[in-house]
Every structure is written in structure tokens, then in C-alpha cells.
CSV table of C-alpha atoms in Angstrom, one decimal:
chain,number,residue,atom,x,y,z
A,1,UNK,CA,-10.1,13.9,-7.6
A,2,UNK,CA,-7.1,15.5,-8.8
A,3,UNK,CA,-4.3,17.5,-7.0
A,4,UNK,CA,-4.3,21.0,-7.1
A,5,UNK,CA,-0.8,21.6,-7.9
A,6,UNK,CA,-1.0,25.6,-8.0
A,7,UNK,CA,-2.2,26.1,-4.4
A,8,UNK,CA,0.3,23.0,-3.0
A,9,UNK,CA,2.8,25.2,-4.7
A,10,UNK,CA,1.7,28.1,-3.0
A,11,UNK,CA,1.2,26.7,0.7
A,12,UNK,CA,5.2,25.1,0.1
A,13,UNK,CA,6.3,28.6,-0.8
A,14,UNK,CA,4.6,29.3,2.6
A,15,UNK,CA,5.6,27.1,4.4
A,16,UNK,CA,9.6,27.5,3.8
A,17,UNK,CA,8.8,31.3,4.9
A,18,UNK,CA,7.3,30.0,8.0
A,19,UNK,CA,10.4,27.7,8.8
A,20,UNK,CA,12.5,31.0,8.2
A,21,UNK,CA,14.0,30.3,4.5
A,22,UNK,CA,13.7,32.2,1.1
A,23,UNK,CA,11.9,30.6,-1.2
A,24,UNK,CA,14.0,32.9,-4.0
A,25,UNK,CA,17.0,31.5,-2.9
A,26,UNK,CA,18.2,29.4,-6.1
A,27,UNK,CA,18.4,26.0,-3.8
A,28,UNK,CA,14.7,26.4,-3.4
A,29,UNK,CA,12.9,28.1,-6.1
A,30,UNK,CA,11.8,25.0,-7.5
A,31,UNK,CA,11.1,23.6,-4.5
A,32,UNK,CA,7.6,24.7,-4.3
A,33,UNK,CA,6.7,22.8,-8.3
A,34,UNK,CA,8.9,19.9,-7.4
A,35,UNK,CA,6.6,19.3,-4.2
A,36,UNK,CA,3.4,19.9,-6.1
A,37,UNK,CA,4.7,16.9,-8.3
A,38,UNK,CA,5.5,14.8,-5.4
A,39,UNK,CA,2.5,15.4,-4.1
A,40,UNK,CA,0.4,14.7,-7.1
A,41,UNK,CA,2.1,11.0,-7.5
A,42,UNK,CA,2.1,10.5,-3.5
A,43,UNK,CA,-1.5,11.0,-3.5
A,44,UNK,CA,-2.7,9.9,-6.5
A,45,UNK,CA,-5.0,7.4,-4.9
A,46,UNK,CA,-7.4,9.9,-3.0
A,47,UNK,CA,-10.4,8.8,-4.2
A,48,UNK,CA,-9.6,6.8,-6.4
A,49,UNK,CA,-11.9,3.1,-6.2
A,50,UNK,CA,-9.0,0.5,-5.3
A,51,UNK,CA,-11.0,-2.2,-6.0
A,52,UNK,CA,-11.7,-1.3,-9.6
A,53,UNK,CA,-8.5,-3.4,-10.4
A,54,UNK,CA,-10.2,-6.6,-9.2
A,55,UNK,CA,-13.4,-6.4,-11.6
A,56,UNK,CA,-11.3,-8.4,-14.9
A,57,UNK,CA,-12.1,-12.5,-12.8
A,58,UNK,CA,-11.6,-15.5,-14.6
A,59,UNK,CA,-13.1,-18.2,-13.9
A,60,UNK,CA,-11.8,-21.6,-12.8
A,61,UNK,CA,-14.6,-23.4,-14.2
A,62,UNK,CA,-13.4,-22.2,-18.0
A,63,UNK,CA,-10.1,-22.6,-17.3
A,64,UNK,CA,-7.1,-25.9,-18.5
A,65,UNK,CA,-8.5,-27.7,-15.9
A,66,UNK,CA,-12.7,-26.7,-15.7
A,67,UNK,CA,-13.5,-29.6,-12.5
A,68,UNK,CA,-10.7,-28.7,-10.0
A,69,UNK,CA,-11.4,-25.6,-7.7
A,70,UNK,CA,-8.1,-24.4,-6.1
A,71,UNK,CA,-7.4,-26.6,-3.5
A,72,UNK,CA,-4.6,-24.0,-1.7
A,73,UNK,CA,-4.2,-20.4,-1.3
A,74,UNK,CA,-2.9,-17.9,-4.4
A,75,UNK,CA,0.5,-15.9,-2.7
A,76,UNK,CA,1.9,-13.1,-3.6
A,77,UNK,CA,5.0,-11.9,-1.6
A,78,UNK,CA,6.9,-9.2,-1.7
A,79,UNK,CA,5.3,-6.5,-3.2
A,80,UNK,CA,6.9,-3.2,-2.9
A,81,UNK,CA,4.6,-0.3,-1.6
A,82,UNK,CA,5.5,3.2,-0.2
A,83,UNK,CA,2.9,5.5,1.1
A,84,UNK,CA,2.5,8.6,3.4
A,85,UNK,CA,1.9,8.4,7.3
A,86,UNK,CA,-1.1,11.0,8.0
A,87,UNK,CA,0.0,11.4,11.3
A,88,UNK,CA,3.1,13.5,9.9
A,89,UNK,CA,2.9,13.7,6.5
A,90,UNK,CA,6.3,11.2,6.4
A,91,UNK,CA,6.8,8.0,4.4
A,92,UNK,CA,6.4,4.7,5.3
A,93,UNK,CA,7.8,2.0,2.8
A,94,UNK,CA,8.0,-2.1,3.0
A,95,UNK,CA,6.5,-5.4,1.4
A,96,UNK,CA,2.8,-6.3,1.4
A,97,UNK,CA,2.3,-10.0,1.5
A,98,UNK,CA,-1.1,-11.0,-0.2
A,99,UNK,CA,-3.1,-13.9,-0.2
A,100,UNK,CA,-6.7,-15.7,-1.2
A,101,UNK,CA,-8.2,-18.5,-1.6
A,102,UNK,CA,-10.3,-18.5,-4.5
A,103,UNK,CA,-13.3,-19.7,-5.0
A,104,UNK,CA,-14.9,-20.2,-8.3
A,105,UNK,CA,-12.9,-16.9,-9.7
A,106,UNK,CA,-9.6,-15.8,-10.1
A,107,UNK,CA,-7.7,-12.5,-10.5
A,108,UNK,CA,-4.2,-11.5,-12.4
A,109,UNK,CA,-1.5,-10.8,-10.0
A,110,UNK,CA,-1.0,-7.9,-11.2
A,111,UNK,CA,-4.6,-6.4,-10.3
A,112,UNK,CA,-3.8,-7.6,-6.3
A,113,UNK,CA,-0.1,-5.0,-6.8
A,114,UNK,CA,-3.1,-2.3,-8.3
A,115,UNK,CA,-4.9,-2.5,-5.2
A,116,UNK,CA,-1.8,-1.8,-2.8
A,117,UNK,CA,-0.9,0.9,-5.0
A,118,UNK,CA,-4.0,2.7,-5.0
A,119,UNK,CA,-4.8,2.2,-1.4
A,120,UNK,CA,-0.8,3.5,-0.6
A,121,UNK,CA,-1.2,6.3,-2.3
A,122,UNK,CA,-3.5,8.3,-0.1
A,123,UNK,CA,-2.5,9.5,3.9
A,124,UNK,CA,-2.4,6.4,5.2
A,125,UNK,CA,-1.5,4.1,8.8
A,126,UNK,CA,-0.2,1.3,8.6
A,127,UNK,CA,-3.0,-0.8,10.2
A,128,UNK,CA,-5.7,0.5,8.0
A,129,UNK,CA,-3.5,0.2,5.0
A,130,UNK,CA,-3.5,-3.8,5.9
A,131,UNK,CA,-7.3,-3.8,6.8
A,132,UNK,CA,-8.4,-1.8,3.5
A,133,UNK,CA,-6.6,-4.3,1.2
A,134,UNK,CA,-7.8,-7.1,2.7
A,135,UNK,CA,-11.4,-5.9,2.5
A,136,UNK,CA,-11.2,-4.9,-1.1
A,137,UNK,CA,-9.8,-8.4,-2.1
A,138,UNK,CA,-12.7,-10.1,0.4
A,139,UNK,CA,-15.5,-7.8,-0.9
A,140,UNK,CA,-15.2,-8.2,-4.4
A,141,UNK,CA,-13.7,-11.9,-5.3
A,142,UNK,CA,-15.4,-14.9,-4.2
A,143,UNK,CA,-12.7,-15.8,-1.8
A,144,UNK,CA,-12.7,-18.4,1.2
A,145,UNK,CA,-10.0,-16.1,2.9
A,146,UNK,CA,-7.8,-13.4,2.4
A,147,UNK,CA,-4.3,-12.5,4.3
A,148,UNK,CA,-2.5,-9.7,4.2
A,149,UNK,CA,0.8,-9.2,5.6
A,150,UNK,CA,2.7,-6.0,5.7
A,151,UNK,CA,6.1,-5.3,7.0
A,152,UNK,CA,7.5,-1.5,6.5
A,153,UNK,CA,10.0,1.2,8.1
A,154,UNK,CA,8.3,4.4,9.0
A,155,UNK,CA,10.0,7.8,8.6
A,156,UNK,CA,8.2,8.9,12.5
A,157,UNK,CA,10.6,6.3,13.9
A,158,UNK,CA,13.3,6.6,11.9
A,159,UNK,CA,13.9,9.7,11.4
A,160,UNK,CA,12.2,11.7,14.8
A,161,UNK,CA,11.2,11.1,18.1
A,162,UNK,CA,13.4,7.7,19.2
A,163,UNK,CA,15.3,7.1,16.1
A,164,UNK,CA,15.1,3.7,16.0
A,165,UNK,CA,16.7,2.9,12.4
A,166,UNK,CA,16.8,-0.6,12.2
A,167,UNK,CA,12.9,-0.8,13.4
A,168,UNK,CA,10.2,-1.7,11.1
A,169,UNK,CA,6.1,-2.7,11.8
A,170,UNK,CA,4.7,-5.8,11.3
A,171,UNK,CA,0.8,-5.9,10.5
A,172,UNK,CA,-1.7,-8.7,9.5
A,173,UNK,CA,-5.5,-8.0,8.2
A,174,UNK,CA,-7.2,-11.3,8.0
A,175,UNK,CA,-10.4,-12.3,7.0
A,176,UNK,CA,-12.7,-16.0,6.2
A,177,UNK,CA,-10.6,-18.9,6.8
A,178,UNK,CA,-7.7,-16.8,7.7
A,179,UNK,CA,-9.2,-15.4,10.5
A,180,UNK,CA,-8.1,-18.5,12.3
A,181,UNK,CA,-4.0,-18.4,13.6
A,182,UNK,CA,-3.7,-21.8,12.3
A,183,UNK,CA,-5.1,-21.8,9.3
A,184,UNK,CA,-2.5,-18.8,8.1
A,185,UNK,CA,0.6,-20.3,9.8
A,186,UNK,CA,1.7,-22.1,7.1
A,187,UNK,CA,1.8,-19.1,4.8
A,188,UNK,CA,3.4,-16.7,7.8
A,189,UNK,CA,6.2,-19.7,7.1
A,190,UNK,CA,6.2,-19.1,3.3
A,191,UNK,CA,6.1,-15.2,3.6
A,192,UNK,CA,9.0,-15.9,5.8
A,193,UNK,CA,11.2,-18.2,3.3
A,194,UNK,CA,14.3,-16.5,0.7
A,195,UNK,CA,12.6,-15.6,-2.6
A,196,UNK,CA,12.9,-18.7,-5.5
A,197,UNK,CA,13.9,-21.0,-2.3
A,198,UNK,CA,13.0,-24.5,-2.3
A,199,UNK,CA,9.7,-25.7,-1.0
């Protein structure tokens, strides 16, 4: 599904005449085609199949070493992500935390970023955000778990309402062995840890 840029531009035009502003004023007469832009990348996701990145596997059986199954979890911290709260249309940006435990296949790292990306890029909460990666990574890689952690700063507390500046949310989405508090506290620890820090 792609954006229609003409009528965002239209509605923006409206909307800065609803607020009381010109639209002709030369601060804002680009406004309208710079938000139809920012909308088009923001949203680029809308559906779009976010777990289309995860179909390239590889198995372990074919792999340097074809009679060892991972024996620990694949982690991938850090991962930058901004996306759009749908409660009022303002950003929310952070790190998603990823992790599996494969089975008998395994996925480029860079497919797991994909999925975030795709999945961001829609109107979006936070929790479902969490809950929708972890379901695509479950659903369609033979995984024995799958964690995802996901720390961001939201423009409705930031920036209205309380004002809190220095708050930011903290969500987990876990599923299989995961599921279990124990089981995942070791990689909470690792999430946790300075990045290229000694193990």
C-alpha cells in the first residue's frame, strides 16, 4: 500500500488553516510536500509483510560445523528503531534488543533489523511493537525461544502532558523457552552490559 502524498499534502495545508496559520506564508509553503515525504518514509511499513525478511534460513546442518545445533541464544542488541505513537501521531525512538534460539535454521542479522523496521514503520504502541516482532521471529524460524527487549523515549511524555524528559519505557515480548523469567535473565544481564565489553 503506498502513501497518497497528494491528499496528505492537502489535509497538512488544512490542517495549518485550522491551527490559524497561512499556508502561503514562505515559512510554510513547503510544509504541506515536506510532510507528505515524512509521512511516506514514517509509514512505509503499512502493509507491508514484516516477516518477509526472515524467509532467506540457513541451515545449521550445512553449515562449518554440520553436527552441533546452537547450544545458546543468537543476540542482537542495540538496534536503533523510531516509529510513530498512534495515540497522537508523535515519535517514539529507542533500541530493540533481539533474541533466538535457533533450531535447525538460522537467519542473517540483518533480516532480524528488517523486521523492526518494517513493523516501526506503521502507527504503532510500544507494547505491540515488542509483541509483533517477537511473533514474526517465533512464527516463521524454527526457534526454541525468542526475546525481545525494547527501551524507547516517547514524544507523549516528553514533549506534553507531564514532561517527563529524562523517562523512557521498557517492554519485553517473550515467547518458548523465554517465556520463563529465568531462562531470559542472563541475556536481560547481557542487554544490560557496555557495547564490545568483556564477557
Amino acid at each position: 500500500m503506498s502513501v497518497d502524498k497528494p491528499r496528505i499534502e492537502r489535509l497538512t495545508r488544512e490542517l495549518l488553516e485550522a491551527i490559524g496559520e497561512d499556508p502561503e506564508r514562505p515559512g510554510l509553503k513547503q510544509t504541506p510536500a515536506r510532510m507528505a515525504e515524512l509521512y511516506a518514509e514514517f509509514f512505509a511499513g503499512v502493509g507491508e509483510d514484516a516477516a518477509a525478511p526472515l524467509e532467506r534460513t540457513i541451515s545449521v546442518s550445512q553449515g562449518p560445523a554440520p553436527d552441533t545445533l546452537p547450544s545458546g541464544a543468537v543476540l542482537l542488541r542495540d538496534i536503533r528503531f523510531r516509529s510513530v505513537c498512534e495515540h497522537h501521531l508523535l515519535p517514539f525512538a529507542g533500541h530493540a534488543h533481539l533474541a533466538y534460539l535457533p533450531g535447525e535454521q538460522v537467519v542473517g542479522l540483518g533480516a532480524l533489523v528488517k523486521v523492526v523496521e518494517v513493523l516501526a514503520a506503521r502507527p504503532q504502541v510500544q507494547e505491540r511493537l515488542g509483541e509483533q516482532i517477537a511473533d514474526a521471529i517465533d512464527q516463521k524460524l524454527d526457534t526454541r525461544g525468542v526475546l525481545v527487549v525494547l527501551d524507547a523515549v516517547h514524544g507523549c511524555v516528553t514533549m506534553r502532558g507531564g514532561r517527563q524528559s529524562e523517562a523512557s519505557t521498557l517492554t519485553i515480548a517473550a515467547r518458548g523457552a523465554f517465556t520463563d523469567p529465568v531462562a531470559r535473565a542472563e541475556l536481560i544481564t547481557l542487554i544490560g552490559r557496555p557495547a564490545g565489553g568483556a564477557l
